[in-house]
PDB file of C-alpha atoms in Angstrom:
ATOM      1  CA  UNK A   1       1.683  -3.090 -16.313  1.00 73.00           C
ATOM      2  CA  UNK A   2       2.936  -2.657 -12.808  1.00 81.00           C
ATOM      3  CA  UNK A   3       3.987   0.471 -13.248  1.00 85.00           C
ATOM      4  CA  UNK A   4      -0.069   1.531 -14.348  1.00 91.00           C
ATOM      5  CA  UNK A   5      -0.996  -0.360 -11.276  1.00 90.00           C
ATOM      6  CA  UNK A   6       1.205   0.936  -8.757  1.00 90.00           C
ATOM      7  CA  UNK A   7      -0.053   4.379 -10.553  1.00 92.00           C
ATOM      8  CA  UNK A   8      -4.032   3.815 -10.107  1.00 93.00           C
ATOM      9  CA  UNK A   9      -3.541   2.428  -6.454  1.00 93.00           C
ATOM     10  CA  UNK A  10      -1.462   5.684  -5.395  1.00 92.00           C
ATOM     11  CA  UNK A  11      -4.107   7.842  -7.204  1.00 95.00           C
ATOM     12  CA  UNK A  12      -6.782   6.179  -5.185  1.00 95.00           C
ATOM     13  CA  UNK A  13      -4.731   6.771  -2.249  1.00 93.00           C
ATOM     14  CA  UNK A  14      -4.341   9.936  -2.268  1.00 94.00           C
ATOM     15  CA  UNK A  15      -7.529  10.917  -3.392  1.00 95.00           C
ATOM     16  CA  UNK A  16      -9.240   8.976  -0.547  1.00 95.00           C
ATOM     17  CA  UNK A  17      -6.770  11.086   1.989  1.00 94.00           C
ATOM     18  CA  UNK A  18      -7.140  14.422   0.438  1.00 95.00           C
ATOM     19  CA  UNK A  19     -10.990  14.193   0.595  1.00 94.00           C
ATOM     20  CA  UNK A  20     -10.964  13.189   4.368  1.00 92.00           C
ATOM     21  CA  UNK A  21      -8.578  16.264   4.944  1.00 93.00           C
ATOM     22  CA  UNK A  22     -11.205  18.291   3.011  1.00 94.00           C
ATOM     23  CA  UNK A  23     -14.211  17.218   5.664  1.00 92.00           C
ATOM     24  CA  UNK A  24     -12.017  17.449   8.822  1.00 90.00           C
ATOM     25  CA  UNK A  25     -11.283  20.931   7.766  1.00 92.00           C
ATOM     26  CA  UNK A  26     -14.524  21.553   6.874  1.00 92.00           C
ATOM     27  CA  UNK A  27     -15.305  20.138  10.534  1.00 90.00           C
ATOM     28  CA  UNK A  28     -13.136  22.347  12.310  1.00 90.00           C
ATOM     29  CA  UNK A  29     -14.434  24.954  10.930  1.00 92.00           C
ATOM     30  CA  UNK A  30     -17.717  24.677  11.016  1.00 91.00           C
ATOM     31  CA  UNK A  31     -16.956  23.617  14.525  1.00 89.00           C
ATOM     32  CA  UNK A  32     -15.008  26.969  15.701  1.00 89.00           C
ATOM     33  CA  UNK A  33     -17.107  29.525  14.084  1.00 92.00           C
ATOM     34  CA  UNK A  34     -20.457  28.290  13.652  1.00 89.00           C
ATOM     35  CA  UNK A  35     -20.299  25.391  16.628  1.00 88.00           C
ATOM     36  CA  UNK A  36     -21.606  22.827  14.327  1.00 87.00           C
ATOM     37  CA  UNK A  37     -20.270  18.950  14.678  1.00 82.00           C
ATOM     38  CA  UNK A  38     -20.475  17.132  11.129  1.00 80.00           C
ATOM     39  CA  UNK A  39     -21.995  13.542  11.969  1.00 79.00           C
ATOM     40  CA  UNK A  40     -19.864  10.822  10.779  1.00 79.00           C
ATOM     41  CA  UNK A  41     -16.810  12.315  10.207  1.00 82.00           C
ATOM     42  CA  UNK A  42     -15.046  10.041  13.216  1.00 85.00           C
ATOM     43  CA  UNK A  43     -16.525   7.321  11.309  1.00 89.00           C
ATOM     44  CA  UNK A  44     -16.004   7.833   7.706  1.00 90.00           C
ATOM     45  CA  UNK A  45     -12.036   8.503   8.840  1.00 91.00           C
ATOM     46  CA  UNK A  46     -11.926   4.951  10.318  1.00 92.00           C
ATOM     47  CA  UNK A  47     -13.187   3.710   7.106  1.00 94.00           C
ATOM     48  CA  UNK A  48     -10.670   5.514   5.325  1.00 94.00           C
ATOM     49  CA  UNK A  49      -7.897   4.427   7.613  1.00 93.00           C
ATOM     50  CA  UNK A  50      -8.956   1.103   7.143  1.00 94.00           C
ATOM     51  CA  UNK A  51      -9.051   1.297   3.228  1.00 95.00           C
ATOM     52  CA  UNK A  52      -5.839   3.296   3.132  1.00 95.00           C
ATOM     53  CA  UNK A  53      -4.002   0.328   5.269  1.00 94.00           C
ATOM     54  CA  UNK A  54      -5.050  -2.124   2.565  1.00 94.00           C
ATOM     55  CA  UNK A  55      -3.653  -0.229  -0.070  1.00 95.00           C
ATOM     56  CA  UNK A  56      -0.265   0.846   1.403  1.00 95.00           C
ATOM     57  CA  UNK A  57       0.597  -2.499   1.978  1.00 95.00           C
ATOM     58  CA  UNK A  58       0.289  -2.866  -2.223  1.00 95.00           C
ATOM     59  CA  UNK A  59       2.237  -0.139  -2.675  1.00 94.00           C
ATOM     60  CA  UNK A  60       4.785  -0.509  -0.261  1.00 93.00           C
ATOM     61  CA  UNK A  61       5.279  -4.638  -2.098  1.00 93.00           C
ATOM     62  CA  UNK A  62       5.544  -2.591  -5.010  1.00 93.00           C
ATOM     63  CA  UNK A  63       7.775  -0.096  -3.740  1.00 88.00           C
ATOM     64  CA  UNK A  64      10.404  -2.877  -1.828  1.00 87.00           C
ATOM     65  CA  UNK A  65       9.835  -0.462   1.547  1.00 85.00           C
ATOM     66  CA  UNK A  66       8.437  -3.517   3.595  1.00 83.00           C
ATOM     67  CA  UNK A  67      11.105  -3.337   6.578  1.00 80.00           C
ATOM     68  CA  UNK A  68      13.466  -6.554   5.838  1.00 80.00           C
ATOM     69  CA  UNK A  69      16.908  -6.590   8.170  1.00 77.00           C
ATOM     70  CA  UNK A  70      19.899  -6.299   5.317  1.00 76.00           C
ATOM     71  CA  UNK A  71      22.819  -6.004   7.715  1.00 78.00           C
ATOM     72  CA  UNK A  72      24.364  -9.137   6.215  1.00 82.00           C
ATOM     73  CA  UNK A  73      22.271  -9.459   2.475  1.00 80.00           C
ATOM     74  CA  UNK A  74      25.002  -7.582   0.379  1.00 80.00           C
ATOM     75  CA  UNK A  75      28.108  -9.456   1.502  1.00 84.00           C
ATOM     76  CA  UNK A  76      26.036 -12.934   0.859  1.00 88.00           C
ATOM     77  CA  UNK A  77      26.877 -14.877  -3.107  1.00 92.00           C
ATOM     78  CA  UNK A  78      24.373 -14.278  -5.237  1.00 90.00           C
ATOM     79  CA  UNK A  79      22.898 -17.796  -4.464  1.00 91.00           C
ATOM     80  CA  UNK A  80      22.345 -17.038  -0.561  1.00 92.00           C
ATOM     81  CA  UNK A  81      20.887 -13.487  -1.636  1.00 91.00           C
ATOM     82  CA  UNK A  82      18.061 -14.922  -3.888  1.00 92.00           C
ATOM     83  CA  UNK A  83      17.017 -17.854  -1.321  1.00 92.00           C
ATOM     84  CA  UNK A  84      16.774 -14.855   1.129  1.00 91.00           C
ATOM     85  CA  UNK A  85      14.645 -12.916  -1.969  1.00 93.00           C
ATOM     86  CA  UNK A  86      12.650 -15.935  -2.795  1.00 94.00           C
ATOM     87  CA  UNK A  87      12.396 -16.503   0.902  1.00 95.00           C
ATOM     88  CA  UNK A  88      11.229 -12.950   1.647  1.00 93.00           C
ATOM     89  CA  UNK A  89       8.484 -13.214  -1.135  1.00 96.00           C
ATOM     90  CA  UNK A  90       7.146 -16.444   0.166  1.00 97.00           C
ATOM     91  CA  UNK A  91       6.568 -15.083   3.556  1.00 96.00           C
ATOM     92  CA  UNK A  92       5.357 -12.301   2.298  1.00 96.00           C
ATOM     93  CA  UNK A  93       2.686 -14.039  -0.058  1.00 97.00           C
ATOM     94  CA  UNK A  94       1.581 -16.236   2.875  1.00 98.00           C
ATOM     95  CA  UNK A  95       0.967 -13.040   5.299  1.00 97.00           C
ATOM     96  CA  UNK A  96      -1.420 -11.805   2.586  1.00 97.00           C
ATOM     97  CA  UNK A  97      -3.203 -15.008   2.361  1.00 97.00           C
ATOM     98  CA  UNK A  98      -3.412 -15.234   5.572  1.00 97.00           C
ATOM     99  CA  UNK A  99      -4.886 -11.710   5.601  1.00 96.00           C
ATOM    100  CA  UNK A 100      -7.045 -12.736   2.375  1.00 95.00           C
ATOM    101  CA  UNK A 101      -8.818 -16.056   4.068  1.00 96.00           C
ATOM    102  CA  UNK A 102      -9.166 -14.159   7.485  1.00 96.00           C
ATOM    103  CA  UNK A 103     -11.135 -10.910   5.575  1.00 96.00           C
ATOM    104  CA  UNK A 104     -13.566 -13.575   3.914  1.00 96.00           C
ATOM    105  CA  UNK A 105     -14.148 -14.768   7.773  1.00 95.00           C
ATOM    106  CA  UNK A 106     -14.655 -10.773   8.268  1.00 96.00           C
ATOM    107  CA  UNK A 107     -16.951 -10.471   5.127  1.00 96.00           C
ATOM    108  CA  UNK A 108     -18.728 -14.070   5.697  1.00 96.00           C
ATOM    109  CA  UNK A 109     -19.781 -12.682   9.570  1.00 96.00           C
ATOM    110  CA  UNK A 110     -21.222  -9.323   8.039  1.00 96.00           C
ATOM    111  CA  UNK A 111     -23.189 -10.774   5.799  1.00 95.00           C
ATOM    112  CA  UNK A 112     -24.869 -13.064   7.811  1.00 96.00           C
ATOM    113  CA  UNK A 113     -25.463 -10.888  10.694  1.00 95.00           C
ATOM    114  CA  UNK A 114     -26.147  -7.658   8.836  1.00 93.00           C
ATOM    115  CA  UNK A 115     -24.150  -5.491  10.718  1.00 93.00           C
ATOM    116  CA  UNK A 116     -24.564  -2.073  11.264  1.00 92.00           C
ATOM    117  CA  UNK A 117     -22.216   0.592  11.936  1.00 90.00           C
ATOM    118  CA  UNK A 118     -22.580   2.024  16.099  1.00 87.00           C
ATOM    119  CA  UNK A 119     -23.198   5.336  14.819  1.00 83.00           C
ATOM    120  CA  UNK A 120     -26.277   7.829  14.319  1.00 81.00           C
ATOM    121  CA  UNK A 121     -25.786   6.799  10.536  1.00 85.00           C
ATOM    122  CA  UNK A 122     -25.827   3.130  11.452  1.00 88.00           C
ATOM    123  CA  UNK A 123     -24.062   2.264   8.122  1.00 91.00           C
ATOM    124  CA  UNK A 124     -24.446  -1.262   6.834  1.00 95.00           C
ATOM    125  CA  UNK A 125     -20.759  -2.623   7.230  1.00 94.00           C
ATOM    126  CA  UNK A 126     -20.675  -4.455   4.188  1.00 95.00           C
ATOM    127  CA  UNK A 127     -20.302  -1.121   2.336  1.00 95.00           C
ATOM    128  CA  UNK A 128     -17.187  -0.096   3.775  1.00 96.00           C
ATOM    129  CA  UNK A 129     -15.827  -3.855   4.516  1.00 96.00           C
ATOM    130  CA  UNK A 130     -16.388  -4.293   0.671  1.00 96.00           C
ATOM    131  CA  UNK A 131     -13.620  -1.509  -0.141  1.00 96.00           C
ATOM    132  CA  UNK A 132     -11.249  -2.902   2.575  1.00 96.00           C
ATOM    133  CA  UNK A 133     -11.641  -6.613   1.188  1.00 97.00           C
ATOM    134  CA  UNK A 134     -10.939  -5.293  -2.339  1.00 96.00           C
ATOM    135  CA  UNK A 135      -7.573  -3.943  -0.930  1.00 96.00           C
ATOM    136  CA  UNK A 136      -6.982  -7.244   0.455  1.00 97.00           C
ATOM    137  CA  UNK A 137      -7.293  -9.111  -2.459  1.00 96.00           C
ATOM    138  CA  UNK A 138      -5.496  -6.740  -4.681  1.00 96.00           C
ATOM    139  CA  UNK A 139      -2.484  -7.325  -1.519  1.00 97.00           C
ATOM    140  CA  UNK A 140      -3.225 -10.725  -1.687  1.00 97.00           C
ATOM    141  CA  UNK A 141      -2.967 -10.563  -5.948  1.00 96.00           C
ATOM    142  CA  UNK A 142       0.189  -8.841  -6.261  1.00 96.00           C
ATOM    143  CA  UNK A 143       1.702 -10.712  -3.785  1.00 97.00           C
ATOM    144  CA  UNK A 144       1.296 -14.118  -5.147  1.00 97.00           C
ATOM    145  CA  UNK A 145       2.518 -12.712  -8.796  1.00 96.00           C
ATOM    146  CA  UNK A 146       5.644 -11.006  -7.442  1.00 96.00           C
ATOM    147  CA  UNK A 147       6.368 -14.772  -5.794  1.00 97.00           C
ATOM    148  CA  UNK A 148       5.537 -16.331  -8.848  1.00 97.00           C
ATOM    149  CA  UNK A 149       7.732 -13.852 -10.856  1.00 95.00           C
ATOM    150  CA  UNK A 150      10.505 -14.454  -8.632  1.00 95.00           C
ATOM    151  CA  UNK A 151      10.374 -18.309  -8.521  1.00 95.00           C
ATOM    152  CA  UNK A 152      10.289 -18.149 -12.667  1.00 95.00           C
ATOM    153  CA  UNK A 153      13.624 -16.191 -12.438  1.00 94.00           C
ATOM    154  CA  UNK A 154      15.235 -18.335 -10.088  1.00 91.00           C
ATOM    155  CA  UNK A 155      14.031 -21.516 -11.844  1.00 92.00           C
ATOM    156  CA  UNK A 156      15.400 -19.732 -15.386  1.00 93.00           C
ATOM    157  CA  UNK A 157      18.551 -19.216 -13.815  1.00 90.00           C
ATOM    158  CA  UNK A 158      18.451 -15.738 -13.884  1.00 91.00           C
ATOM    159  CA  UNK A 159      19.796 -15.189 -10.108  1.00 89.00           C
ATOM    160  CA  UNK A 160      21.262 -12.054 -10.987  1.00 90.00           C
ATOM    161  CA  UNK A 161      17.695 -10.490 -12.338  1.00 93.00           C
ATOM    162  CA  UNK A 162      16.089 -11.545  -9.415  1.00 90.00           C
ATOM    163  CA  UNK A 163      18.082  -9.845  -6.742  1.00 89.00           C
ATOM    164  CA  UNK A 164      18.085  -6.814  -8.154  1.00 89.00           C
ATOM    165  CA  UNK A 165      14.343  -6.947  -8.845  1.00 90.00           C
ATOM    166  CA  UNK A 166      13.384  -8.127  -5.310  1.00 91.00           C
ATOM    167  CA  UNK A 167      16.143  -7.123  -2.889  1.00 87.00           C
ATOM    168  CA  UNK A 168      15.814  -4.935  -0.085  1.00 84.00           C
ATOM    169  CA  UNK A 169      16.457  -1.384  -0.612  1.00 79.00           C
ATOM    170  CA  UNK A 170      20.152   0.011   0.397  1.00 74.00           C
ATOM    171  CA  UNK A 171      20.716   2.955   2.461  1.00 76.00           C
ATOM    172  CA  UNK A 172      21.898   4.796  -0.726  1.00 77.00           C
ATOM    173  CA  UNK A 173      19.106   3.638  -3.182  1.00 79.00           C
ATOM    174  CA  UNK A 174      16.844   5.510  -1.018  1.00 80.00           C
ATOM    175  CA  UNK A 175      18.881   8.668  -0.892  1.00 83.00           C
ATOM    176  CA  UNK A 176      19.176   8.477  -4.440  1.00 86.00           C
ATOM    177  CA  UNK A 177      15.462   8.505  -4.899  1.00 83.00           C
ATOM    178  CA  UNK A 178      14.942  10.997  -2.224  1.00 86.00           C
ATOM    179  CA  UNK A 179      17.194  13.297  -3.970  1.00 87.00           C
ATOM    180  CA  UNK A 180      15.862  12.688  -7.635  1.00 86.00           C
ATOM    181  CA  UNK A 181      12.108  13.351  -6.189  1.00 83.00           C
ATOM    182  CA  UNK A 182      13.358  16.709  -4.408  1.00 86.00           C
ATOM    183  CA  UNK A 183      14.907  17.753  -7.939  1.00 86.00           C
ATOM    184  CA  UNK A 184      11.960  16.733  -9.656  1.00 84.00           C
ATOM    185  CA  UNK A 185       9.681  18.624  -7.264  1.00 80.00           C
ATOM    186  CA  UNK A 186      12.265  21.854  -7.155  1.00 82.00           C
ATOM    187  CA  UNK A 187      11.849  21.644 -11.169  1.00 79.00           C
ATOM    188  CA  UNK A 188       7.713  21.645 -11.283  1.00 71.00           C
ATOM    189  CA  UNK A 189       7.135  25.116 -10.580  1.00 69.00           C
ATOM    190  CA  UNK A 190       9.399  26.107 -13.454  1.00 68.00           C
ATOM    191  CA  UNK A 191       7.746  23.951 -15.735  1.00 64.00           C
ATOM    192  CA  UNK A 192       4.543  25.118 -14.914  1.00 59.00           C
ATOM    193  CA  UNK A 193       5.849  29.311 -14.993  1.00 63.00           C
ATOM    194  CA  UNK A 194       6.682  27.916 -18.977  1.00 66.00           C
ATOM    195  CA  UNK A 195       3.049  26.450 -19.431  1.00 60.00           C
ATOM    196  CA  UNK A 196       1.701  29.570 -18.284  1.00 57.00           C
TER     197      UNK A 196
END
């Protein structure tokens, strides 16, 4: 289920940055050879940025790249390691509800003052807000589950499961993935010669 998840929020992802590279190409160009400025193209990047943010943050949870110092985590028992999982996960969770009850502030102040974008387009913020609160929440979501999933294999007494579910990514687990995605890239184009 994770896996579909982590899946659908990458595809939106991307899609969201490959159609603002689209428009500020189409921008520059119409800029150099026809000296035409798109409106709103400043504006709907900022949007995306903001969007984009909310959904990294999901993927990097889902991912284990959050930056966590692991100088010391590997030499630790098994019990230390966990507390420092579980410990890691709480945190974690409370930054995103922190960042969930302060975007229903954000939300709460558009709505009752109708604000506009400061643009020529003067777009009604909710629009955009609504797409950045959704990332929130889906943060906010996955966050709390991961804890939850974590505290259930610590109260089982399945220690072992957890850390290696939740722990911080070694210097040679990322190297390893590195090098599996640069074979799996190197091997596309010949299985796409094959299709065709």
């Amino acid at each position: 289920m994770s896996a579909r998840i982590e899946t659908l929020l990458a595809t939106i992802f991307g899609a969201i940055f490959l159609a603002l590279s689209v428009l500020v190409t189409v921008e520059v160009l119409a800029r150099k050879f026809f000296g035409i400025a798109l409106e709103g193209s400043f504006e709907l990047g900022g949007y995306a940025l903001a969007v984009g943010s909310t959904l990294a943050f999901t993927l990097a949870l889902f991912g284990r790249n959050h930056i966590r110092i692991d100088i010391l985590h590997d030499r630790m028992p098994a019990a230390i390691r966990a507390a420092l999982n579980l410990m890691s996960l709480l945190l974690m969770a409370a930054f995103a509800g922190l960042l969930g009850y302060l975007s229903v502030a954000v939300i709460t102040d558009t709505l009752d003052y109708r604000s506009t974008a400061q643009t020529s387009w003067a777009t009604p913020l909710i629009y955009p807000q609504s797409a950045w609160f959704a990332g929130q929440v889906i943060f906010m979501l996955v966050s709390f589950v991961m804890l939850c999933k974590g505290l259930w294999l610590l109260i089982g007494g399945r220690m072992e499961q957890m850390n290696e579910v939740f722990h911080p990514k070694s210097i040679k687990q990322e190297l390893e993935e590195e090098l599996d995605n640069m074979t799996e890239r190197s091997e596309q184009p010949e299985r796409l010669k094959e299709v065709a």
